[in-house]
PDB file of C-alpha atoms in Angstrom:
ATOM      1  CA  ILE A   1     105.544 -78.839  34.208  1.00 72.00           C
ATOM      2  CA  ASP A   2     103.573 -80.869  31.652  1.00 77.00           C
ATOM      3  CA  TYR A   3     102.447 -83.243  34.419  1.00 83.00           C
ATOM      4  CA  ASP A   4     101.412 -80.250  36.520  1.00 89.00           C
ATOM      5  CA  LEU A   5      99.415 -78.880  33.606  1.00 94.00           C
ATOM      6  CA  GLY A   6      97.620 -82.191  33.196  1.00 92.00           C
ATOM      7  CA  ARG A   7      96.830 -82.354  36.897  1.00 91.00           C
ATOM      8  CA  ALA A   8      95.601 -78.765  36.874  1.00 93.00           C
ATOM      9  CA  LEU A   9      93.151 -79.599  34.087  1.00 96.00           C
ATOM     10  CA  ASN A  10      91.372 -81.911  36.525  1.00 93.00           C
ATOM     11  CA  PHE A  11      90.072 -78.740  38.152  1.00 92.00           C
ATOM     12  CA  ASP A  12      87.973 -75.875  36.818  1.00 92.00           C
ATOM     13  CA  ASN A  13      90.618 -73.219  37.421  1.00 92.00           C
ATOM     14  CA  PRO A  14      91.383 -71.116  34.321  1.00 95.00           C
ATOM     15  CA  VAL A  15      93.861 -68.895  36.186  1.00 96.00           C
ATOM     16  CA  MET A  16      96.013 -71.896  37.083  1.00 94.00           C
ATOM     17  CA  ILE A  17      96.073 -73.112  33.476  1.00 96.00           C
ATOM     18  CA  GLU A  18      96.982 -69.629  32.222  1.00 96.00           C
ATOM     19  CA  MET A  19      99.790 -69.450  34.786  1.00 95.00           C
ATOM     20  CA  PHE A  20     101.327 -72.717  33.588  1.00 95.00           C
ATOM     21  CA  CYS A  21     100.978 -71.735  29.939  1.00 94.00           C
ATOM     22  CA  SER A  22     102.591 -68.343  30.511  1.00 93.00           C
ATOM     23  CA  HIS A  23     105.518 -69.943  32.367  1.00 91.00           C
ATOM     24  CA  GLY A  24     106.692 -72.348  29.715  1.00 91.00           C
ATOM     25  CA  ALA A  25     104.216 -75.220  29.612  1.00 92.00           C
ATOM     26  CA  GLN A  26     103.938 -76.678  26.122  1.00 94.00           C
ATOM     27  CA  PRO A  27     100.456 -78.208  25.838  1.00 97.00           C
ATOM     28  CA  ARG A  28     100.152 -81.325  23.733  1.00 96.00           C
ATOM     29  CA  GLY A  29      97.099 -82.696  22.043  1.00 97.00           C
ATOM     30  CA  GLU A  30      96.303 -84.790  25.103  1.00 97.00           C
ATOM     31  CA  HIS A  31      96.041 -81.644  27.229  1.00 98.00           C
ATOM     32  CA  LEU A  32      93.590 -80.103  24.784  1.00 98.00           C
ATOM     33  CA  HIS A  33      91.557 -83.307  24.694  1.00 98.00           C
ATOM     34  CA  GLN A  34      91.544 -83.486  28.476  1.00 97.00           C
ATOM     35  CA  ALA A  35      90.271 -79.926  28.698  1.00 98.00           C
ATOM     36  CA  VAL A  36      87.429 -80.566  26.267  1.00 98.00           C
ATOM     37  CA  TRP A  37      86.498 -83.989  27.646  1.00 98.00           C
ATOM     38  CA  ARG A  38      86.284 -82.369  31.095  1.00 97.00           C
ATOM     39  CA  ARG A  39      84.280 -79.494  29.634  1.00 97.00           C
ATOM     40  CA  ARG A  40      86.603 -76.756  30.758  1.00 97.00           C
ATOM     41  CA  PRO A  41      85.514 -73.215  29.806  1.00 97.00           C
ATOM     42  CA  PRO A  42      86.524 -71.563  26.527  1.00 98.00           C
ATOM     43  CA  ARG A  43      89.017 -69.416  28.422  1.00 98.00           C
ATOM     44  CA  THR A  44      90.989 -72.532  29.394  1.00 98.00           C
ATOM     45  CA  VAL A  45      90.870 -74.026  25.900  1.00 98.00           C
ATOM     46  CA  ALA A  46      91.979 -70.686  24.420  1.00 98.00           C
ATOM     47  CA  ALA A  47      94.974 -70.591  26.765  1.00 98.00           C
ATOM     48  CA  LEU A  48      96.046 -74.057  25.630  1.00 98.00           C
ATOM     49  CA  LEU A  49      95.679 -73.108  21.977  1.00 98.00           C
ATOM     50  CA  ASP A  50      97.607 -69.875  22.499  1.00 97.00           C
ATOM     51  CA  ALA A  51     100.438 -71.905  24.057  1.00 96.00           C
ATOM     52  CA  GLY A  52     100.636 -74.188  21.043  1.00 97.00           C
ATOM     53  CA  ALA A  53      98.260 -77.097  21.609  1.00 98.00           C
ATOM     54  CA  PRO A  54      97.614 -78.761  18.212  1.00 98.00           C
ATOM     55  CA  ILE A  55      93.992 -78.019  17.455  1.00 98.00           C
ATOM     56  CA  ASP A  56      93.328 -80.973  15.140  1.00 98.00           C
ATOM     57  CA  ALA A  57      95.189 -83.687  17.058  1.00 97.00           C
ATOM     58  CA  ARG A  58      93.194 -86.878  17.585  1.00 96.00           C
ATOM     59  CA  ASP A  59      92.732 -88.753  20.833  1.00 96.00           C
ATOM     60  CA  GLU A  60      92.598 -92.497  21.499  1.00 94.00           C
ATOM     61  CA  HIS A  61      89.039 -92.544  20.139  1.00 93.00           C
ATOM     62  CA  ASP A  62      90.222 -90.879  16.900  1.00 93.00           C
ATOM     63  CA  LEU A  63      88.346 -87.722  17.895  1.00 96.00           C
ATOM     64  CA  THR A  64      89.472 -84.124  17.568  1.00 97.00           C
ATOM     65  CA  ALA A  65      88.760 -81.472  20.169  1.00 98.00           C
ATOM     66  CA  LEU A  66      86.003 -80.075  17.959  1.00 97.00           C
ATOM     67  CA  GLN A  67      84.328 -83.467  17.637  1.00 97.00           C
ATOM     68  CA  ILE A  68      84.492 -83.964  21.410  1.00 97.00           C
ATOM     69  CA  ALA A  69      82.934 -80.549  22.016  1.00 97.00           C
ATOM     70  CA  GLU A  70      80.165 -81.422  19.557  1.00 95.00           C
ATOM     71  CA  LEU A  71      79.489 -84.707  21.381  1.00 95.00           C
ATOM     72  CA  TRP A  72      79.069 -82.771  24.631  1.00 96.00           C
ATOM     73  CA  ARG A  73      76.926 -80.141  22.885  1.00 95.00           C
ATOM     74  CA  GLU A  74      79.206 -77.457  24.314  1.00 97.00           C
ATOM     75  CA  ASP A  75      78.230 -74.677  21.924  1.00 97.00           C
ATOM     76  CA  ALA A  76      80.692 -72.115  23.262  1.00 98.00           C
ATOM     77  CA  LEU A  77      83.627 -74.502  22.878  1.00 98.00           C
ATOM     78  CA  VAL A  78      82.457 -75.502  19.414  1.00 97.00           C
ATOM     79  CA  ALA A  79      82.316 -71.833  18.389  1.00 98.00           C
ATOM     80  CA  LEU A  80      85.791 -71.135  19.789  1.00 98.00           C
ATOM     81  CA  LEU A  81      87.406 -74.100  18.066  1.00 98.00           C
ATOM     82  CA  ARG A  82      85.761 -73.260  14.754  1.00 97.00           C
ATOM     83  CA  ALA A  83      86.883 -69.643  15.064  1.00 98.00           C
ATOM     84  CA  ARG A  84      90.434 -70.875  15.651  1.00 98.00           C
ATOM     85  CA  GLY A  85      90.323 -72.899  12.435  1.00 98.00           C
ATOM     86  CA  ALA A  86      89.566 -76.418  13.618  1.00 98.00           C
ATOM     87  CA  ALA A  87      88.985 -78.805  10.729  1.00 96.00           C
ATOM     88  CA  GLU A  88      85.365 -79.792  10.164  1.00 93.00           C
ATOM     89  CA  THR A  89      85.173 -83.595  10.010  1.00 87.00           C
ATOM     90  CA  ALA A  90      82.288 -85.903  10.754  1.00 84.00           C
ATOM     91  CA  ALA A  91      82.563 -87.671  14.106  1.00 75.00           C
ATOM     92  CA  PRO A  92      82.510 -91.479  14.086  1.00 77.00           C
ATOM     93  CA  GLU A  93      79.548 -93.365  15.479  1.00 84.00           C
ATOM     94  CA  VAL A  94      79.455 -93.388  19.271  1.00 88.00           C
ATOM     95  CA  GLY A  95      79.711 -97.003  20.396  1.00 90.00           C
ATOM     96  CA  PRO A  96      79.026 -98.585  23.814  1.00 89.00           C
ATOM     97  CA  THR A  97      82.556 -98.114  25.137  1.00 90.00           C
ATOM     98  CA  LEU A  98      82.610 -94.396  24.382  1.00 93.00           C
ATOM     99  CA  LEU A  99      79.099 -93.962  25.789  1.00 94.00           C
ATOM    100  CA  ASP A 100      80.253 -95.580  29.036  1.00 94.00           C
ATOM    101  CA  GLU A 101      83.312 -93.341  29.230  1.00 94.00           C
ATOM    102  CA  MET A 102      81.198 -90.260  28.577  1.00 96.00           C
ATOM    103  CA  LEU A 103      78.776 -91.300  31.315  1.00 97.00           C
ATOM    104  CA  SER A 104      81.648 -91.672  33.767  1.00 94.00           C
ATOM    105  CA  LEU A 105      82.954 -88.198  32.903  1.00 95.00           C
ATOM    106  CA  ALA A 106      79.474 -86.660  33.098  1.00 97.00           C
ATOM    107  CA  VAL A 107      79.006 -88.213  36.533  1.00 97.00           C
ATOM    108  CA  GLN A 108      82.377 -86.917  37.725  1.00 94.00           C
ATOM    109  CA  GLY A 109      81.496 -83.412  36.561  1.00 95.00           C
ATOM    110  CA  GLY A 110      78.009 -83.530  38.065  1.00 96.00           C
ATOM    111  CA  HIS A 111      76.283 -82.886  34.717  1.00 97.00           C
ATOM    112  CA  LEU A 112      72.868 -84.324  35.541  1.00 98.00           C
ATOM    113  CA  GLY A 113      71.218 -83.477  32.220  1.00 98.00           C
ATOM    114  CA  THR A 114      74.029 -85.132  30.293  1.00 98.00           C
ATOM    115  CA  VAL A 115      73.844 -88.184  32.547  1.00 98.00           C
ATOM    116  CA  GLN A 116      70.151 -88.518  31.712  1.00 98.00           C
ATOM    117  CA  ARG A 117      70.819 -88.082  27.988  1.00 97.00           C
ATOM    118  CA  LEU A 118      73.597 -90.683  27.937  1.00 97.00           C
ATOM    119  CA  ILE A 119      71.543 -93.254  29.829  1.00 97.00           C
ATOM    120  CA  ALA A 120      68.712 -92.730  27.362  1.00 97.00           C
ATOM    121  CA  ALA A 121      71.231 -93.220  24.518  1.00 95.00           C
ATOM    122  CA  GLY A 122      72.295 -96.598  25.880  1.00 94.00           C
ATOM    123  CA  ALA A 123      75.175 -95.987  28.290  1.00 95.00           C
ATOM    124  CA  ARG A 124      75.399 -98.855  30.751  1.00 94.00           C
ATOM    125  CA  ILE A 125      74.163 -97.823  34.167  1.00 95.00           C
ATOM    126  CA  ASP A 126      76.830 -99.900  35.941  1.00 94.00           C
ATOM    127  CA  GLY A 127      79.670 -99.193  33.517  1.00 88.00           C
ATOM    128  CA  ASN A 128      81.829-101.810  31.867  1.00 76.00           C
ATOM    129  CA  HIS A 129      82.853-103.772  35.017  1.00 67.00           C
ATOM    130  CA  GLU A 130      86.527-103.598  34.052  1.00 67.00           C
ATOM    131  CA  GLY A 131      87.774-101.037  36.546  1.00 60.00           C
ATOM    132  CA  GLU A 132      86.724 -98.765  39.360  1.00 62.00           C
ATOM    133  CA  ASN A 133      84.782 -96.314  37.237  1.00 79.00           C
ATOM    134  CA  GLU A 134      81.289 -97.539  37.955  1.00 92.00           C
ATOM    135  CA  PRO A 135      79.109 -94.433  37.608  1.00 96.00           C
ATOM    136  CA  LEU A 136      77.542 -94.851  41.041  1.00 97.00           C
ATOM    137  CA  ARG A 137      80.934 -95.309  42.696  1.00 96.00           C
ATOM    138  CA  GLN A 138      82.144 -92.076  41.108  1.00 95.00           C
ATOM    139  CA  ALA A 139      78.981 -90.181  42.032  1.00 97.00           C
ATOM    140  CA  CYS A 140      79.102 -91.345  45.645  1.00 97.00           C
ATOM    141  CA  TRP A 141      82.803 -90.654  46.107  1.00 96.00           C
ATOM    142  CA  ARG A 142      82.356 -87.125  44.768  1.00 96.00           C
ATOM    143  CA  GLY A 143      79.137 -86.368  46.655  1.00 97.00           C
ATOM    144  CA  ARG A 144      77.050 -85.833  43.495  1.00 97.00           C
ATOM    145  CA  VAL A 145      73.706 -86.166  45.237  1.00 98.00           C
ATOM    146  CA  GLU A 146      71.313 -85.624  42.330  1.00 98.00           C
ATOM    147  CA  VAL A 147      73.369 -87.873  40.071  1.00 98.00           C
ATOM    148  CA  VAL A 148      73.265 -90.586  42.744  1.00 98.00           C
ATOM    149  CA  ARG A 149      69.501 -90.208  42.899  1.00 98.00           C
ATOM    150  CA  GLU A 150      69.234 -90.559  39.112  1.00 98.00           C
ATOM    151  CA  LEU A 151      71.455 -93.634  38.968  1.00 98.00           C
ATOM    152  CA  LEU A 152      69.549 -95.324  41.780  1.00 98.00           C
ATOM    153  CA  TRP A 153      66.269 -94.571  40.022  1.00 97.00           C
ATOM    154  CA  HIS A 154      67.624 -96.407  36.985  1.00 97.00           C
ATOM    155  CA  GLY A 155      68.571 -99.417  39.101  1.00 97.00           C
ATOM    156  CA  ALA A 156      72.317 -98.974  39.590  1.00 97.00           C
ATOM    157  CA  ALA A 157      73.892-101.706  41.704  1.00 96.00           C
ATOM    158  CA  THR A 158      75.002-100.493  45.136  1.00 96.00           C
ATOM    159  CA  SER A 159      77.664-103.223  45.484  1.00 94.00           C
ATOM    160  CA  PHE A 160      80.585-103.411  43.068  1.00 92.00           C
ATOM    161  CA  HIS A 161      82.380-106.288  41.369  1.00 87.00           C
ATOM    162  CA  ASP A 162      85.562-105.773  43.412  1.00 87.00           C
ATOM    163  CA  GLY A 163      83.707-106.042  46.740  1.00 87.00           C
ATOM    164  CA  GLY A 164      83.356-102.305  47.256  1.00 91.00           C
ATOM    165  CA  SER A 165      80.088-100.590  48.040  1.00 94.00           C
ATOM    166  CA  ALA A 166      78.350 -97.339  47.220  1.00 97.00           C
ATOM    167  CA  ILE A 167      78.096 -96.367  50.877  1.00 97.00           C
ATOM    168  CA  GLY A 168      81.780 -97.148  51.370  1.00 95.00           C
ATOM    169  CA  ALA A 169      82.623 -94.899  48.407  1.00 96.00           C
ATOM    170  CA  ALA A 170      80.548 -92.048  49.839  1.00 97.00           C
ATOM    171  CA  LEU A 171      82.041 -92.357  53.306  1.00 96.00           C
ATOM    172  CA  HIS A 172      85.560 -92.523  51.879  1.00 94.00           C
ATOM    173  CA  GLY A 173      84.866 -89.435  49.787  1.00 95.00           C
ATOM    174  CA  SER A 174      83.629 -87.572  52.851  1.00 95.00           C
ATOM    175  CA  ARG A 175      87.144 -87.890  54.265  1.00 92.00           C
ATOM    176  CA  HIS A 176      89.348 -87.675  51.186  1.00 92.00           C
ATOM    177  CA  CYS A 177      87.631 -85.879  48.279  1.00 93.00           C
ATOM    178  CA  GLN A 178      88.376 -82.200  48.851  1.00 91.00           C
ATOM    179  CA  ASN A 179      87.225 -81.278  45.341  1.00 91.00           C
ATOM    180  CA  PRO A 180      84.402 -83.131  43.539  1.00 92.00           C
ATOM    181  CA  GLU A 181      86.113 -82.804  40.156  1.00 88.00           C
ATOM    182  CA  GLY A 182      89.747 -83.262  41.078  1.00 82.00           C
ATOM    183  CA  GLY A 183      89.597 -85.476  44.143  1.00 81.00           C
ATOM    184  CA  PRO A 184      92.318 -85.069  46.788  1.00 84.00           C
ATOM    185  CA  THR A 185      94.011 -81.676  47.032  1.00 83.00           C
ATOM    186  CA  MET A 186      96.172 -79.797  49.512  1.00 79.00           C
ATOM    187  CA  ALA A 187      93.066 -78.708  51.406  1.00 81.00           C
ATOM    188  CA  LEU A 188      92.357 -79.949  54.905  1.00 80.00           C
ATOM    189  CA  THR A 189      89.937 -82.783  55.555  1.00 80.00           C
ATOM    190  CA  GLU A 190      87.907 -80.331  57.618  1.00 83.00           C
ATOM    191  CA  GLU A 191      87.323 -78.254  54.476  1.00 85.00           C
ATOM    192  CA  ILE A 192      85.380 -81.015  52.712  1.00 89.00           C
ATOM    193  CA  ARG A 193      81.701 -80.168  52.346  1.00 91.00           C
ATOM    194  CA  VAL A 194      80.121 -83.067  54.216  1.00 93.00           C
ATOM    195  CA  LEU A 195      76.443 -82.219  53.657  1.00 96.00           C
ATOM    196  CA  PRO A 196      76.359 -83.742  50.138  1.00 97.00           C
ATOM    197  CA  TYR A 197      77.842 -86.936  51.556  1.00 97.00           C
ATOM    198  CA  ALA A 198      75.294 -87.089  54.351  1.00 97.00           C
ATOM    199  CA  ARG A 199      72.495 -86.690  51.803  1.00 98.00           C
ATOM    200  CA  THR A 200      74.098 -89.303  49.555  1.00 98.00           C
ATOM    201  CA  VAL A 201      74.355 -91.860  52.348  1.00 97.00           C
ATOM    202  CA  ARG A 202      70.730 -91.303  53.356  1.00 97.00           C
ATOM    203  CA  LEU A 203      69.665 -91.890  49.745  1.00 97.00           C
ATOM    204  CA  LEU A 204      71.627 -95.124  49.651  1.00 98.00           C
ATOM    205  CA  LEU A 205      70.277 -96.360  52.962  1.00 96.00           C
ATOM    206  CA  ASN A 206      66.728 -95.615  51.835  1.00 96.00           C
ATOM    207  CA  ALA A 207      67.463 -97.623  48.679  1.00 96.00           C
ATOM    208  CA  GLY A 208      68.490-100.619  50.779  1.00 95.00           C
ATOM    209  CA  ALA A 209      72.236-100.365  50.173  1.00 96.00           C
ATOM    210  CA  GLU A 210      74.390-102.557  52.396  1.00 92.00           C
ATOM    211  CA  LEU A 211      76.364-100.807  55.131  1.00 93.00           C
ATOM    212  CA  PRO A 212      79.916-102.177  55.327  1.00 92.00           C
ATOM    213  CA  GLU A 213      81.360-102.748  58.765  1.00 92.00           C
ATOM    214  CA  ARG A 214      84.530-100.772  58.096  1.00 92.00           C
ATOM    215  CA  LEU A 215      86.068 -98.466  55.507  1.00 90.00           C
ATOM    216  CA  GLY A 216      88.656-100.768  54.008  1.00 83.00           C
ATOM    217  CA  GLU A 217      90.182-103.748  55.726  1.00 81.00           C
ATOM    218  CA  ASN A 218      91.640-101.851  58.673  1.00 85.00           C
ATOM    219  CA  GLY A 219      89.770 -98.557  58.393  1.00 88.00           C
ATOM    220  CA  PRO A 220      87.394 -96.921  60.853  1.00 92.00           C
ATOM    221  CA  ARG A 221      84.034 -98.442  61.654  1.00 94.00           C
ATOM    222  CA  THR A 222      81.418 -97.075  59.333  1.00 94.00           C
ATOM    223  CA  VAL A 223      79.030 -96.272  62.179  1.00 93.00           C
ATOM    224  CA  ASN A 224      81.651 -93.843  63.478  1.00 93.00           C
ATOM    225  CA  VAL A 225      81.937 -92.134  60.105  1.00 94.00           C
ATOM    226  CA  LEU A 226      78.136 -91.981  59.893  1.00 95.00           C
ATOM    227  CA  ALA A 227      78.139 -90.208  63.242  1.00 94.00           C
ATOM    228  CA  GLU A 228      80.636 -87.654  61.897  1.00 92.00           C
ATOM    229  CA  LEU A 229      78.152 -86.921  59.104  1.00 95.00           C
ATOM    230  CA  GLY A 230      75.174 -86.756  61.436  1.00 95.00           C
ATOM    231  CA  VAL A 231      73.545 -89.801  59.830  1.00 96.00           C
ATOM    232  CA  ASP A 232      71.740 -92.366  61.971  1.00 93.00           C
ATOM    233  CA  PRO A 233      72.690 -95.964  61.225  1.00 89.00           C
ATOM    234  CA  PRO A 234      69.897 -98.266  60.055  1.00 87.00           C
ATOM    235  CA  PRO A 235      68.128-100.241  62.780  1.00 84.00           C
ATOM    236  CA  SER A 236      69.815-103.564  63.473  1.00 72.00           C
TER     237      SER A 236
END
């Protein structure tokens, strides 16, 4: 049930979290941190605290839930945690690695204003090149149109170090990302909102992004997926 609780926190669904907590889930510090890093509403954080989540536990960055909420400038969460007795301690300096991780999370959540603030603070537009969390990849896969526009405006690379591409990420998301925050779910492919992906692909094409021939090594031809989205391929 602890795994289920962690998976549920990938989604903005307070009722689901309350259900797990009322049926025996025992939230750990990592669940509380996950909730605050993903900017879940006070109702969700309160449910975790009520079920025993340790309020002053520290995460891998040596941050408490209160410090994380302060970094996000989530005033309602800050007020809740203080009211519940969270210890007041100064947060450490935010270095490049943490800035990059915050940018990735802000992109995943579609928080455009935070994305702009983090870029201005020095977050690397193309991430740290050590995984598959390039901000543009995440934005495209989740159909975050305005975030994609912002990243492109700042010069984000549309091809990735592992050979993937921004257009490939968007087209893959249009078939597999049923929920922009949580990714795949039990929903049907037909339930995915394809309009954001169509808009995303048009933005990328207008920016000169390369169109891969296929989605993956043996996947469908990208021109066929473009047709599903109602997007005209670029002239050959």
